[in-house]
Short mmCIF file of C-alpha atoms and ligand atoms in Angstrom, two decimals:
data_model
loop_
_atom_site.label_atom_id
_atom_site.label_comp_id
_atom_site.label_asym_id
_atom_site.label_seq_id
_atom_site.Cartn_x
_atom_site.Cartn_y
_atom_site.Cartn_z
CA UNK A 1 21.18 -12.39 -10.47
CA UNK A 2 19.98 -12.83 -14.05
CA UNK A 3 16.54 -11.28 -14.19
CA UNK A 4 15.99 -12.66 -17.70
CA UNK A 5 15.59 -16.11 -16.16
CA UNK A 6 12.42 -14.79 -14.53
CA UNK A 7 11.10 -12.35 -17.11
CA UNK A 8 11.78 -10.43 -20.28
CA UNK A 9 12.83 -6.93 -21.22
CA UNK A 10 11.25 -4.94 -24.06
CA UNK A 11 12.94 -2.46 -26.41
CA UNK A 12 12.53 0.38 -23.94
CA UNK A 13 14.30 -1.71 -21.31
CA UNK A 14 11.19 -2.27 -19.18
CA UNK A 15 11.22 -5.64 -17.44
CA UNK A 16 8.11 -7.81 -16.94
CA UNK A 17 7.82 -11.15 -15.16
CA UNK A 18 7.14 -14.32 -17.17
CA UNK A 19 4.53 -15.46 -14.69
CA UNK A 20 1.27 -13.50 -14.73
CA UNK A 21 0.52 -11.72 -11.44
CA UNK A 22 -1.47 -14.06 -9.23
CA UNK A 23 -4.30 -13.41 -6.82
CA UNK A 24 -3.72 -15.02 -3.41
CA UNK A 25 -5.39 -18.47 -3.30
CA UNK A 26 -7.04 -17.70 0.06
CA UNK A 27 -10.51 -17.04 -1.36
CA UNK A 28 -10.20 -19.06 -4.56
CA UNK A 29 -13.24 -20.95 -5.74
CA UNK A 30 -13.24 -23.93 -5.90
CA UNK A 31 -11.05 -23.95 -2.76
CA UNK A 32 -7.36 -24.85 -3.19
CA UNK A 33 -6.22 -25.97 0.26
CA UNK A 34 -2.75 -27.12 -0.85
CA UNK A 35 -2.07 -23.86 -2.65
CA UNK A 36 -3.20 -21.98 0.46
CA UNK A 37 -0.78 -23.99 2.62
CA UNK A 38 2.09 -23.24 0.25
CA UNK A 39 1.16 -19.57 0.11
CA UNK A 40 0.55 -19.14 3.85
CA UNK A 41 4.14 -18.14 4.81
CA UNK A 42 3.87 -15.27 2.28
CA UNK A 43 0.81 -14.04 4.17
CA UNK A 44 3.01 -13.34 7.19
CA UNK A 45 6.47 -12.80 5.76
CA UNK A 46 8.09 -10.47 5.58
CA UNK A 47 5.72 -7.52 5.90
CA UNK A 48 2.71 -8.63 8.01
CA UNK A 49 4.82 -9.99 10.80
CA UNK A 50 7.03 -6.90 10.78
CA UNK A 51 4.05 -4.52 11.04
CA UNK A 52 2.48 -6.59 13.81
CA UNK A 53 5.76 -6.57 15.76
CA UNK A 54 6.07 -2.81 15.19
CA UNK A 55 2.58 -2.32 16.65
CA UNK A 56 3.60 -4.13 19.84
CA UNK A 57 6.87 -2.18 20.01
CA UNK A 58 4.95 1.09 19.57
CA UNK A 59 2.49 0.17 22.28
CA UNK A 60 5.03 -0.81 24.92
CA UNK A 61 8.02 1.39 24.12
CA UNK A 62 7.22 4.21 21.73
CA UNK A 63 3.82 5.81 22.29
CA UNK A 64 4.36 8.23 25.18
CA UNK A 65 0.87 7.87 26.61
CA UNK A 66 -0.01 4.22 26.47
CA UNK A 67 -0.59 2.93 29.92
CA UNK A 68 -3.44 5.31 29.07
CA UNK A 69 -3.40 6.26 32.67
CA UNK A 70 -1.10 8.93 31.31
CA UNK A 71 -2.86 11.99 29.95
CA UNK A 72 -2.46 12.73 26.25
CA UNK A 73 -0.40 15.92 26.08
CA UNK A 74 0.65 18.08 23.14
CA UNK A 75 4.26 17.30 23.95
CA UNK A 76 3.48 13.58 23.78
CA UNK A 77 1.69 14.06 20.45
CA UNK A 78 4.69 15.93 19.03
CA UNK A 79 7.03 13.23 20.33
CA UNK A 80 4.91 10.56 18.64
CA UNK A 81 4.87 12.56 15.39
CA UNK A 82 8.66 12.85 15.42
CA UNK A 83 9.18 9.14 16.15
CA UNK A 84 6.63 8.08 13.52
CA UNK A 85 8.36 10.35 10.99
CA UNK A 86 11.80 8.98 11.82
CA UNK A 87 10.55 5.39 11.57
CA UNK A 88 9.00 6.09 8.18
CA UNK A 89 12.14 7.88 7.03
CA UNK A 90 14.22 4.85 7.95
CA UNK A 91 11.79 2.30 6.49
CA UNK A 92 10.95 3.98 3.17
CA UNK A 93 14.45 5.50 3.05
CA UNK A 94 16.02 2.04 3.19
CA UNK A 95 14.32 1.04 -0.09
CA UNK A 96 14.97 4.43 -1.68
CA UNK A 97 18.65 4.38 -0.72
CA UNK A 98 19.32 0.84 -1.81
CA UNK A 99 17.30 0.71 -5.02
CA UNK A 100 17.15 4.31 -6.26
CA UNK A 101 20.13 6.20 -4.83
CA UNK A 102 22.82 3.50 -4.69
CA UNK A 103 21.04 1.59 -7.49
CA UNK A 104 22.36 -1.58 -5.90
CA UNK A 105 20.73 -3.84 -8.48
CA UNK A 106 20.71 -1.35 -11.38
CA UNK A 107 17.56 -2.06 -13.42
CA UNK A 108 17.47 -5.79 -12.69
CA UNK A 109 13.81 -6.72 -12.01
CA UNK A 110 12.82 -3.06 -12.54
CA UNK A 111 9.45 -2.71 -14.28
CA UNK A 112 10.16 0.70 -15.78
CA UNK A 113 13.69 1.23 -17.06
CA UNK A 114 13.56 4.97 -16.40
CA UNK A 115 14.46 6.54 -13.06
CA UNK A 116 11.71 8.94 -12.00
CA UNK A 117 14.10 11.53 -10.63
CA UNK A 118 16.07 11.74 -13.87
CA UNK A 119 12.98 13.14 -15.53
CA UNK A 120 11.71 16.55 -14.40
CA UNK A 121 7.92 16.60 -14.70
CA UNK A 122 5.66 19.64 -14.42
CA UNK A 123 2.99 17.58 -12.61
CA UNK A 124 5.17 17.69 -9.48
CA UNK A 125 6.13 20.45 -7.11
CA UNK A 126 9.50 21.78 -8.26
CA UNK A 127 9.12 19.28 -11.14
CA UNK A 128 10.65 16.56 -8.94
CA UNK A 129 8.67 13.40 -8.18
CA UNK A 130 10.70 12.60 -5.08
CA UNK A 131 10.63 16.04 -3.54
CA UNK A 132 6.90 16.37 -4.19
CA UNK A 133 6.27 12.92 -2.67
CA UNK A 134 8.44 13.54 0.39
CA UNK A 135 6.74 16.88 1.07
CA UNK A 136 3.31 15.28 0.84
CA UNK A 137 4.36 12.30 2.99
CA UNK A 138 5.71 14.37 5.87
CA UNK A 139 3.76 17.59 5.28
CA UNK A 140 0.25 16.14 5.39
CA UNK A 141 0.54 12.33 5.52
CA UNK A 142 2.36 12.00 8.81
CA UNK A 143 0.32 14.67 10.67
CA UNK A 144 -2.85 12.82 9.56
CA UNK A 145 -1.32 9.43 10.48
CA UNK A 146 -0.38 10.67 13.96
CA UNK A 147 -3.74 12.43 14.45
CA UNK A 148 -5.61 9.20 13.64
CA UNK A 149 -3.41 7.34 16.14
CA UNK A 150 -4.06 9.91 18.87
CA UNK A 151 -7.84 10.00 18.24
CA UNK A 152 -8.00 6.21 18.47
CA UNK A 153 -5.99 6.12 21.71
CA UNK A 154 -8.10 8.95 23.11
CA UNK A 155 -11.34 7.07 22.38
CA UNK A 156 -9.99 3.94 24.06
CA UNK A 157 -8.62 5.82 27.06
CA UNK A 158 -11.91 7.63 27.63
CA UNK A 159 -13.89 4.41 27.38
CA UNK A 160 -15.87 5.67 24.36
CA UNK A 161 -15.38 2.31 22.65
CA UNK A 162 -15.13 -1.25 23.99
CA UNK A 163 -11.53 -2.20 24.82
CA UNK A 164 -11.20 -5.99 24.78
CA UNK A 165 -8.23 -7.43 26.63
CA UNK A 166 -6.09 -10.25 25.25
CA UNK A 167 -6.50 -12.10 28.55
CA UNK A 168 -10.30 -12.14 28.35
CA UNK A 169 -10.73 -12.53 24.56
CA UNK A 170 -7.62 -14.32 23.25
CA UNK A 171 -9.27 -16.23 20.40
CA UNK A 172 -11.42 -13.39 19.09
CA UNK A 173 -8.52 -10.91 19.14
CA UNK A 174 -6.14 -13.42 17.54
CA UNK A 175 -8.61 -13.92 14.68
CA UNK A 176 -9.08 -10.14 14.39
CA UNK A 177 -5.29 -9.64 14.22
CA UNK A 178 -5.09 -12.33 11.55
CA UNK A 179 -7.68 -10.62 9.36
CA UNK A 180 -6.11 -7.16 9.58
CA UNK A 181 -4.88 -7.58 5.96
CA UNK A 182 -8.39 -8.64 4.88
CA UNK A 183 -9.92 -5.53 6.49
CA UNK A 184 -7.24 -3.45 4.79
CA UNK A 185 -7.83 -4.96 1.36
CA UNK A 186 -11.60 -4.49 1.57
CA UNK A 187 -11.36 -0.90 2.83
CA UNK A 188 -8.68 -0.03 0.28
CA UNK A 189 -10.58 -1.56 -2.65
CA UNK A 190 -13.82 0.29 -1.86
CA UNK A 191 -12.08 3.61 -1.18
CA UNK A 192 -9.85 3.27 -4.21
CA UNK A 193 -12.76 2.34 -6.48
CA UNK A 194 -14.66 5.43 -5.28
CA UNK A 195 -11.59 7.64 -5.81
CA UNK A 196 -11.58 6.68 -9.48
CA UNK A 197 -15.01 8.25 -9.94
CA UNK A 198 -14.48 11.27 -12.25
CA UNK A 199 -14.83 14.29 -9.94
CA UNK A 200 -13.12 12.57 -7.00
CA UNK A 201 -10.33 11.40 -9.27
CA UNK A 202 -9.66 14.88 -10.60
CA UNK A 203 -9.88 16.58 -7.23
CA UNK A 204 -8.18 13.98 -5.01
CA UNK A 205 -6.73 10.80 -6.46
CA UNK A 206 -4.96 12.29 -9.49
CA UNK A 207 -2.27 13.50 -7.07
CA UNK A 208 -1.27 9.92 -6.31
CA UNK A 209 -1.42 9.00 -9.99
CA UNK A 210 1.04 11.69 -10.97
CA UNK A 211 3.57 8.96 -10.19
CA UNK A 212 3.09 6.87 -13.33
CA UNK A 213 6.46 5.32 -12.57
CA UNK A 214 6.19 4.90 -8.79
CA UNK A 215 9.15 4.74 -6.44
CA UNK A 216 9.21 4.24 -2.64
CA UNK A 217 8.27 7.82 -1.76
CA UNK A 218 5.20 7.60 -4.01
CA UNK A 219 3.63 5.26 -1.45
CA UNK A 220 1.94 7.93 0.65
CA UNK A 221 2.17 10.76 -1.89
CA UNK A 222 -1.53 11.49 -1.88
CA UNK A 223 -3.98 14.34 -1.52
CA UNK A 224 -4.72 14.84 2.22
CA UNK A 225 -8.31 13.66 1.69
CA UNK A 226 -6.99 10.37 0.35
CA UNK A 227 -4.43 10.11 3.15
CA UNK A 228 -7.25 10.49 5.67
CA UNK A 229 -9.43 7.93 3.89
CA UNK A 230 -6.56 5.49 3.38
CA UNK A 231 -4.97 5.63 6.83
CA UNK A 232 -8.46 5.98 8.36
CA UNK A 233 -8.85 2.22 7.89
CA UNK A 234 -7.66 2.05 11.52
CA UNK A 235 -10.95 3.69 12.61
CA UNK A 236 -12.68 0.36 11.95
CA UNK A 237 -11.27 -0.64 15.33
CA UNK A 238 -13.45 1.97 16.97
CA UNK A 239 -16.48 0.39 15.31
CA UNK A 240 -15.76 -3.30 15.74
CA UNK A 241 -14.90 -4.38 19.31
CA UNK A 242 -11.11 -4.48 19.35
CA UNK A 243 -7.93 -3.61 21.20
CA UNK A 244 -5.74 -0.51 20.62
CA UNK A 245 -2.68 -2.62 19.73
CA UNK A 246 -4.61 -4.17 16.83
CA UNK A 247 -5.81 -0.69 15.81
CA UNK A 248 -2.17 0.44 15.67
CA UNK A 249 -1.28 -2.69 13.69
CA UNK A 250 -4.04 -1.78 11.20
CA UNK A 251 -2.64 1.76 10.94
CA UNK A 252 0.93 0.50 10.45
CA UNK A 253 -0.27 -2.02 7.90
CA UNK A 254 -1.67 0.85 5.82
CA UNK A 255 1.10 3.39 6.50
CA UNK A 256 4.32 1.38 6.43
CA UNK A 257 2.59 -1.21 4.25
CA UNK A 258 1.95 1.23 1.43
CA UNK A 259 5.46 0.64 0.19
CA UNK A 260 5.40 -2.88 -1.35
CA UNK A 261 3.17 -1.76 -4.24
CA UNK A 262 5.39 1.21 -5.06
CA UNK A 263 8.89 -0.26 -5.00
CA UNK A 264 9.03 -0.48 -8.79
CA UNK A 265 11.06 -3.70 -8.67
CA UNK A 266 9.66 -7.22 -8.83
CA UNK A 267 12.35 -8.66 -6.58
CA UNK A 268 14.81 -7.23 -4.08
CA UNK A 269 18.17 -8.92 -4.42
CA UNK A 270 19.63 -9.90 -1.05
CA UNK A 271 22.67 -11.91 -2.15
CA UNK A 272 23.94 -13.13 -5.51
CA UNK A 273 21.48 -16.04 -5.48
CA UNK A 274 18.69 -14.87 -3.17
CA UNK A 275 15.96 -12.32 -3.85
CA UNK A 276 12.73 -11.42 -2.07
CA UNK A 277 9.49 -11.00 -4.01
CA UNK A 278 8.16 -7.48 -3.67
CA UNK A 279 4.54 -8.30 -4.65
CA UNK A 280 4.53 -4.92 -6.40
CA UNK A 281 3.42 -5.93 -9.88
CA UNK A 282 -0.37 -5.75 -9.39
CA UNK A 283 -0.25 -2.18 -8.09
CA UNK A 284 2.48 -1.21 -10.56
CA UNK A 285 0.06 -2.17 -13.35
CA UNK A 286 -2.55 0.05 -11.69
CA UNK A 287 -0.17 3.04 -11.87
CA UNK A 288 0.62 2.19 -15.47
CA UNK A 289 -2.92 1.60 -16.76
CA UNK A 290 -5.06 3.45 -14.14
CA UNK A 291 -8.35 1.57 -14.51
CA UNK A 292 -7.22 -1.92 -13.51
CA UNK A 293 -6.28 -3.56 -10.21
CA UNK A 294 -8.03 -1.37 -7.65
CA UNK A 295 -7.10 -3.94 -5.01
CA UNK A 296 -3.79 -5.58 -4.15
CA UNK A 297 -4.85 -9.14 -4.93
CA UNK A 298 -5.34 -10.63 -1.47
CA UNK A 299 -9.06 -10.96 -2.18
CA UNK A 300 -10.22 -11.42 -5.80
CA UNK A 301 -12.32 -8.23 -5.85
CA UNK A 302 -10.89 -7.13 -9.20
CA UNK A 303 -11.63 -10.53 -10.72
CA UNK A 304 -15.18 -10.23 -9.43
CA UNK A 305 -15.67 -6.79 -10.99
CA UNK A 306 -13.79 -7.62 -14.20
CA UNK A 307 -10.96 -5.14 -13.58
CA UNK A 308 -8.09 -7.56 -12.93
CA UNK A 309 -4.97 -7.25 -15.07
CA UNK A 310 -2.29 -9.90 -14.48
CA UNK A 311 0.25 -8.39 -16.89
CA UNK A 312 -0.21 -11.16 -19.50
CA UNK A 313 -1.17 -10.52 -23.16
CA UNK A 314 -4.61 -12.00 -22.34
CA UNK A 315 -4.97 -9.56 -19.45
CA UNK A 316 -3.97 -6.75 -21.78
CA UNK A 317 -6.59 -7.86 -24.36
CA UNK A 318 -9.30 -8.01 -21.67
CA UNK A 319 -8.39 -4.49 -20.55
CA UNK A 320 -8.44 -3.11 -24.11
CA UNK A 321 -11.82 -4.74 -24.80
CA UNK A 322 -13.20 -3.18 -21.60
CA UNK A 323 -11.88 0.27 -22.58
CA UNK A 324 -13.48 -0.11 -26.03
CA UNK A 325 -16.82 -0.99 -24.47
CA UNK A 326 -16.53 1.98 -22.14
CA UNK A 327 -15.75 4.30 -25.04
CA UNK A 328 -18.69 2.95 -27.03
CA UNK A 329 -21.01 3.52 -24.07
CA UNK A 330 -19.70 7.08 -23.64
CA UNK A 331 -20.14 7.80 -27.36
CA UNK A 332 -23.65 6.35 -27.33
CA UNK A 333 -24.55 8.49 -24.32
CA UNK A 334 -23.16 11.59 -26.02
CA UNK A 335 -25.16 10.72 -29.16
CA UNK A 336 -28.41 10.51 -27.19
CA UNK A 337 -27.93 14.05 -25.95
ZN1 LIG B 1 -0.26 3.61 -5.68
ZN1 LIG B 2 -5.77 4.64 -8.39
#
């Protein structure tokens, strides 16, 4: 596929799309019903539907203690940890293998022409972005992921929280399942915004930002505190009346769903003429410029707070002007002292 039909490449070889990154039209004002209808399939495909199906599969076939008549045992927890790890290895590994190891589409649609692993960097353990990211993903990320899952199931099984059945509350639970991405976006935006506060950034979030040029394994390469906060979005289903399958869906949406923003490619080529949008550009720009795009663009939070960058020259100018204002404020404050 000719990626120059869809974007342009600069002198360094970095590719950028012609079209500015767009916020989903779902919460646009004034409302745009036709645009919403056209966009709706993208809301479900391919990721949302996949994560929802995975939640059902986990509930009925994977989690060793779901009838919840079964006691939660350490052996069951270890089994769940191993299966979760294997699933993540296959899912993230698929993108890594195809795009970064086999380099199946070379640098076509690749935002940053450089390959992270070709460049040893002292910020990472053993100076390797991939190794550092994989160790963090499986060393702390997956234990935290599995622990959250077990705590949620434990609370439901003990009756500590209301467990609504699909038979008794079909409409409410269907709506709740539909807004799982909305809950995710809101939780992620608020957490992420807080993590960019100076001390928290230095202590916690800078770990994730070591990947200036993210690749699939960067997705969950975070400080354990961030992993807990990020994957902990599933705990909302202990607060709002819900069902454990939807709680698992919420967890999968965060865990497996961390990857689209970190693929590093705008499109995944499937055949010579067909490619799937990755929806990675908004979060790629966050990794590149740090103080823009705290959300993923489902809800226009960044537009609301003036931190949206769509990748266009106008977006760039808005960002620069904001940085200048910030610098002026900091200088003025320093002058007062
Ligand atoms: Zn990221
Ligand atoms: Zn960040």
